């Protein structure tokens, strides 16, 4: 059974930083098949950062230059470094992993495992 365990959310002031972590327990595919999403109540879940088919990091336009996705294949961890946070970054952040190689990289249209979500709140 796959379990994605997220940590690192919290409350910060505008301009602050947070680092999210995701531990994929029981997941046998590459961390290149994982990504970060976020969701605001009443809005659709959106992809924040992930990897393209060539293994290069890809980002939503709204976070480019501020967020950095990384992975540690030794520790089997996925990270999201978030800098220069803005109030509009406030959301529940989710780690996602495609259920198989056919669902890689994960998008809102693929079949994914999801973490429980971690709240990020940025105050002005």
PDB file of N, CA, C and O in Angstrom, residues 19-61:
ATOM      1  N   UNK A  19       9.775  24.907   3.582  1.00  0.00           N
ATOM      2  CA  UNK A  19      10.232  23.748   2.825  1.00  0.00           C
ATOM      3  C   UNK A  19       9.302  22.587   3.119  1.00  0.00           C
ATOM      4  O   UNK A  19       9.163  22.173   4.279  1.00  0.00           O
ATOM      5  N   UNK A  20       8.686  22.068   2.079  1.00  0.00           N
ATOM      6  CA  UNK A  20       7.811  20.905   2.216  1.00  0.00           C
ATOM      7  C   UNK A  20       8.594  19.645   1.883  1.00  0.00           C
ATOM      8  O   UNK A  20       9.459  19.644   1.016  1.00  0.00           O
ATOM      9  N   UNK A  21       8.248  18.575   2.588  1.00  0.00           N
ATOM     10  CA  UNK A  21       8.865  17.271   2.344  1.00  0.00           C
ATOM     11  C   UNK A  21       7.773  16.250   2.088  1.00  0.00           C
ATOM     12  O   UNK A  21       6.682  16.347   2.634  1.00  0.00           O
ATOM     13  N   UNK A  22       8.100  15.265   1.278  1.00  0.00           N
ATOM     14  CA  UNK A  22       7.170  14.162   1.000  1.00  0.00           C
ATOM     15  C   UNK A  22       7.947  12.856   1.017  1.00  0.00           C
ATOM     16  O   UNK A  22       8.926  12.691   0.284  1.00  0.00           O
ATOM     17  N   UNK A  23       7.502  11.951   1.880  1.00  0.00           N
ATOM     18  CA  UNK A  23       8.116  10.626   1.956  1.00  0.00           C
ATOM     19  C   UNK A  23       7.152   9.627   1.316  1.00  0.00           C
ATOM     20  O   UNK A  23       6.060   9.387   1.841  1.00  0.00           O
ATOM     21  N   UNK A  24       7.529   9.026   0.193  1.00  0.00           N
ATOM     22  CA  UNK A  24       6.667   8.058  -0.459  1.00  0.00           C
ATOM     23  C   UNK A  24       6.918   6.643   0.072  1.00  0.00           C
ATOM     24  O   UNK A  24       7.845   5.964  -0.338  1.00  0.00           O
ATOM     25  N   UNK A  25       6.080   6.200   0.963  1.00  0.00           N
ATOM     26  CA  UNK A  25       6.241   4.879   1.553  1.00  0.00           C
ATOM     27  C   UNK A  25       5.565   3.828   0.683  1.00  0.00           C
ATOM     28  O   UNK A  25       4.419   3.985   0.281  1.00  0.00           O
ATOM     29  N   UNK A  26       6.305   2.782   0.363  1.00  0.00           N
ATOM     30  CA  UNK A  26       5.753   1.696  -0.437  1.00  0.00           C
ATOM     31  C   UNK A  26       5.628   2.033  -1.912  1.00  0.00           C
ATOM     32  O   UNK A  26       4.983   1.291  -2.655  1.00  0.00           O
ATOM     33  N   UNK A  27       6.241   3.110  -2.335  1.00  0.00           N
ATOM     34  CA  UNK A  27       6.142   3.531  -3.741  1.00  0.00           C
ATOM     35  C   UNK A  27       7.367   3.029  -4.477  1.00  0.00           C
ATOM     36  O   UNK A  27       8.498   3.315  -4.083  1.00  0.00           O
ATOM     37  N   UNK A  28       7.143   2.297  -5.562  1.00  0.00           N
ATOM     38  CA  UNK A  28       8.250   1.626  -6.234  1.00  0.00           C
ATOM     39  C   UNK A  28       8.731   2.335  -7.492  1.00  0.00           C
ATOM     40  O   UNK A  28       9.694   1.883  -8.110  1.00  0.00           O
ATOM     41  N   UNK A  29       8.072   3.396  -7.877  1.00  0.00           N
ATOM     42  CA  UNK A  29       8.484   4.108  -9.087  1.00  0.00           C
ATOM     43  C   UNK A  29       9.411   5.263  -8.725  1.00  0.00           C
ATOM     44  O   UNK A  29       9.545   5.644  -7.566  1.00  0.00           O
ATOM     45  N   UNK A  30      10.028   5.837  -9.756  1.00  0.00           N
ATOM     46  CA  UNK A  30      10.990   6.906  -9.563  1.00  0.00           C
ATOM     47  C   UNK A  30      10.319   8.154  -8.996  1.00  0.00           C
ATOM     48  O   UNK A  30       9.137   8.416  -9.243  1.00  0.00           O
ATOM     49  N   UNK A  31      11.099   8.930  -8.254  1.00  0.00           N
ATOM     50  CA  UNK A  31      10.577  10.204  -7.770  1.00  0.00           C
ATOM     51  C   UNK A  31      10.344  11.179  -8.925  1.00  0.00           C
ATOM     52  O   UNK A  31       9.705  12.218  -8.728  1.00  0.00           O
ATOM     53  N   UNK A  32      10.818  10.831 -10.109  1.00  0.00           N
ATOM     54  CA  UNK A  32      10.492  11.644 -11.284  1.00  0.00           C
ATOM     55  C   UNK A  32       9.012  11.509 -11.640  1.00  0.00           C
ATOM     56  O   UNK A  32       8.496  12.271 -12.448  1.00  0.00           O
ATOM     57  N   UNK A  33       8.358  10.526 -11.049  1.00  0.00           N
ATOM     58  CA  UNK A  33       6.926  10.305 -11.257  1.00  0.00           C
ATOM     59  C   UNK A  33       6.119  10.926 -10.124  1.00  0.00           C
ATOM     60  O   UNK A  33       5.021  10.479  -9.818  1.00  0.00           O
ATOM     61  N   UNK A  34       6.694  11.937  -9.482  1.00  0.00           N
ATOM     62  CA  UNK A  34       6.025  12.614  -8.375  1.00  0.00           C
ATOM     63  C   UNK A  34       6.000  14.112  -8.626  1.00  0.00           C
ATOM     64  O   UNK A  34       6.813  14.646  -9.376  1.00  0.00           O
ATOM     65  N   UNK A  35       5.070  14.777  -7.990  1.00  0.00           N
ATOM     66  CA  UNK A  35       4.926  16.220  -8.198  1.00  0.00           C
ATOM     67  C   UNK A  35       4.214  16.848  -7.005  1.00  0.00           C
ATOM     68  O   UNK A  35       3.682  16.147  -6.145  1.00  0.00           O
ATOM     69  N   UNK A  36       4.231  18.166  -6.990  1.00  0.00           N
ATOM     70  CA  UNK A  36       3.529  18.930  -5.961  1.00  0.00           C
ATOM     71  C   UNK A  36       2.345  19.670  -6.580  1.00  0.00           C
ATOM     72  O   UNK A  36       2.474  20.283  -7.650  1.00  0.00           O
ATOM     73  N   UNK A  37       1.213  19.605  -5.887  1.00  0.00           N
ATOM     74  CA  UNK A  37       0.009  20.307  -6.290  1.00  0.00           C
ATOM     75  C   UNK A  37      -0.457  21.170  -5.112  1.00  0.00           C
ATOM     76  O   UNK A  37       0.005  20.993  -3.975  1.00  0.00           O
ATOM     77  N   UNK A  38      -1.397  22.073  -5.387  1.00  0.00           N
ATOM     78  CA  UNK A  38      -2.012  22.817  -4.291  1.00  0.00           C
ATOM     79  C   UNK A  38      -3.470  23.082  -4.635  1.00  0.00           C
ATOM     80  O   UNK A  38      -3.867  23.054  -5.794  1.00  0.00           O
ATOM     81  N   UNK A  39      -4.228  23.337  -3.583  1.00  0.00           N
ATOM     82  CA  UNK A  39      -5.652  23.583  -3.779  1.00  0.00           C
ATOM     83  C   UNK A  39      -6.148  24.594  -2.768  1.00  0.00           C
ATOM     84  O   UNK A  39      -5.855  24.494  -1.571  1.00  0.00           O
ATOM     85  N   UNK A  40      -6.922  25.531  -3.290  1.00  0.00           N
ATOM     86  CA  UNK A  40      -7.595  26.531  -2.470  1.00  0.00           C
ATOM     87  C   UNK A  40      -9.071  26.155  -2.422  1.00  0.00           C
ATOM     88  O   UNK A  40      -9.623  25.711  -3.435  1.00  0.00           O
ATOM     89  N   UNK A  41      -9.728  26.270  -1.282  1.00  0.00           N
ATOM     90  CA  UNK A  41     -11.158  25.934  -1.210  1.00  0.00           C
ATOM     91  C   UNK A  41     -11.963  26.617  -2.305  1.00  0.00           C
ATOM     92  O   UNK A  41     -11.811  27.819  -2.537  1.00  0.00           O
ATOM     93  N   UNK A  42     -12.773  25.824  -2.989  1.00  0.00           N
ATOM     94  CA  UNK A  42     -13.614  26.357  -4.050  1.00  0.00           C
ATOM     95  C   UNK A  42     -12.945  26.415  -5.405  1.00  0.00           C
ATOM     96  O   UNK A  42     -13.579  26.789  -6.389  1.00  0.00           O
ATOM     97  N   UNK A  43     -11.671  26.055  -5.460  1.00  0.00           N
ATOM     98  CA  UNK A  43     -10.957  26.063  -6.737  1.00  0.00           C
ATOM     99  C   UNK A  43     -10.404  24.680  -7.037  1.00  0.00           C
ATOM    100  O   UNK A  43     -10.273  23.831  -6.161  1.00  0.00           O
ATOM    101  N   UNK A  44     -10.078  24.459  -8.313  1.00  0.00           N
ATOM    102  CA  UNK A  44      -9.523  23.172  -8.715  1.00  0.00           C
ATOM    103  C   UNK A  44      -8.083  23.033  -8.235  1.00  0.00           C
ATOM    104  O   UNK A  44      -7.359  24.014  -8.093  1.00  0.00           O
ATOM    105  N   UNK A  45      -7.706  21.794  -8.023  1.00  0.00           N
ATOM    106  CA  UNK A  45      -6.333  21.502  -7.647  1.00  0.00           C
ATOM    107  C   UNK A  45      -5.437  21.816  -8.833  1.00  0.00           C
ATOM    108  O   UNK A  45      -5.769  21.498  -9.983  1.00  0.00           O
ATOM    109  N   UNK A  46      -4.301  22.453  -8.578  1.00  0.00           N
ATOM    110  CA  UNK A  46      -3.399  22.831  -9.660  1.00  0.00           C
ATOM    111  C   UNK A  46      -1.995  22.309  -9.378  1.00  0.00           C
ATOM    112  O   UNK A  46      -1.560  22.218  -8.231  1.00  0.00           O
ATOM    113  N   UNK A  47      -1.297  21.973 -10.451  1.00  0.00           N
ATOM    114  CA  UNK A  47       0.076  21.521 -10.301  1.00  0.00           C
ATOM    115  C   UNK A  47       0.978  22.717 -10.052  1.00  0.00           C
ATOM    116  O   UNK A  47       0.864  23.752 -10.724  1.00  0.00           O
ATOM    117  N   UNK A  48       1.858  22.565  -9.095  1.00  0.00           N
ATOM    118  CA  UNK A  48       2.795  23.624  -8.733  1.00  0.00           C
ATOM    119  C   UNK A  48       4.183  23.348  -9.308  1.00  0.00           C
ATOM    120  O   UNK A  48       4.807  24.212  -9.912  1.00  0.00           O
ATOM    121  N   UNK A  49       4.653  22.137  -9.122  1.00  0.00           N
ATOM    122  CA  UNK A  49       6.005  21.788  -9.571  1.00  0.00           C
ATOM    123  C   UNK A  49       6.089  20.290  -9.799  1.00  0.00           C
ATOM    124  O   UNK A  49       5.490  19.509  -9.061  1.00  0.00           O
ATOM    125  N   UNK A  50       6.836  19.913 -10.816  1.00  0.00           N
ATOM    126  CA  UNK A  50       7.014  18.507 -11.116  1.00  0.00           C
ATOM    127  C   UNK A  50       8.186  18.331 -12.065  1.00  0.00           C
ATOM    128  O   UNK A  50       9.111  19.157 -12.065  1.00  0.00           O
ATOM    129  N   UNK A  51       8.127  17.254 -12.845  1.00  0.00           N
ATOM    130  CA  UNK A  51       9.208  16.954 -13.774  1.00  0.00           C
ATOM    131  C   UNK A  51       8.622  16.710 -15.158  1.00  0.00           C
ATOM    132  O   UNK A  51       7.578  16.094 -15.279  1.00  0.00           O
ATOM    133  N   UNK A  52       9.307  17.192 -16.196  1.00  0.00           N
ATOM    134  CA  UNK A  52       8.815  16.910 -17.533  1.00  0.00           C
ATOM    135  C   UNK A  52       9.320  15.544 -17.983  1.00  0.00           C
ATOM    136  O   UNK A  52      10.019  14.841 -17.236  1.00  0.00           O
ATOM    137  N   UNK A  53       8.974  15.161 -19.187  1.00  0.00           N
ATOM    138  CA  UNK A  53       9.324  13.831 -19.688  1.00  0.00           C
ATOM    139  C   UNK A  53      10.826  13.640 -19.849  1.00  0.00           C
ATOM    140  O   UNK A  53      11.295  12.512 -19.993  1.00  0.00           O
ATOM    141  N   UNK A  54      11.593  14.732 -19.828  1.00  0.00           N
ATOM    142  CA  UNK A  54      13.055  14.640 -19.909  1.00  0.00           C
ATOM    143  C   UNK A  54      13.712  14.717 -18.535  1.00  0.00           C
ATOM    144  O   UNK A  54      14.940  14.782 -18.441  1.00  0.00           O
ATOM    145  N   UNK A  55      12.883  14.725 -17.488  1.00  0.00           N
ATOM    146  CA  UNK A  55      13.435  14.757 -16.137  1.00  0.00           C
ATOM    147  C   UNK A  55      13.839  16.130 -15.647  1.00  0.00           C
ATOM    148  O   UNK A  55      14.502  16.247 -14.618  1.00  0.00           O
ATOM    149  N   UNK A  56      13.436  17.154 -16.375  1.00  0.00           N
ATOM    150  CA  UNK A  56      13.749  18.517 -15.953  1.00  0.00           C
ATOM    151  C   UNK A  56      12.609  19.061 -15.103  1.00  0.00           C
ATOM    152  O   UNK A  56      11.442  18.767 -15.347  1.00  0.00           O
ATOM    153  N   UNK A  57      12.983  19.860 -14.136  1.00  0.00           N
ATOM    154  CA  UNK A  57      11.961  20.452 -13.272  1.00  0.00           C
ATOM    155  C   UNK A  57      11.065  21.385 -14.081  1.00  0.00           C
ATOM    156  O   UNK A  57      11.529  22.095 -14.972  1.00  0.00           O
ATOM    157  N   UNK A  58       9.785  21.340 -13.772  1.00  0.00           N
ATOM    158  CA  UNK A  58       8.824  22.228 -14.422  1.00  0.00           C
ATOM    159  C   UNK A  58       7.977  22.896 -13.348  1.00  0.00           C
ATOM    160  O   UNK A  58       7.711  22.292 -12.299  1.00  0.00           O
ATOM    161  N   UNK A  59       7.561  24.117 -13.595  1.00  0.00           N
ATOM    162  CA  UNK A  59       6.853  24.909 -12.593  1.00  0.00           C
ATOM    163  C   UNK A  59       5.668  25.643 -13.205  1.00  0.00           C
ATOM    164  O   UNK A  59       5.681  26.010 -14.384  1.00  0.00           O
ATOM    165  N   UNK A  60       4.665  25.866 -12.378  1.00  0.00           N
ATOM    166  CA  UNK A  60       3.579  26.751 -12.768  1.00  0.00           C
ATOM    167  C   UNK A  60       4.153  28.155 -12.904  1.00  0.00           C
ATOM    168  O   UNK A  60       5.085  28.536 -12.179  1.00  0.00           O
ATOM    169  N   UNK A  61       3.601  28.925 -13.817  1.00  0.00           N
ATOM    170  CA  UNK A  61       4.110  30.281 -14.053  1.00  0.00           C
ATOM    171  C   UNK A  61       4.068  31.117 -12.780  1.00  0.00           C
ATOM    172  O   UNK A  61       4.918  31.981 -12.568  1.00  0.00           O
TER     173      UNK A  61
END
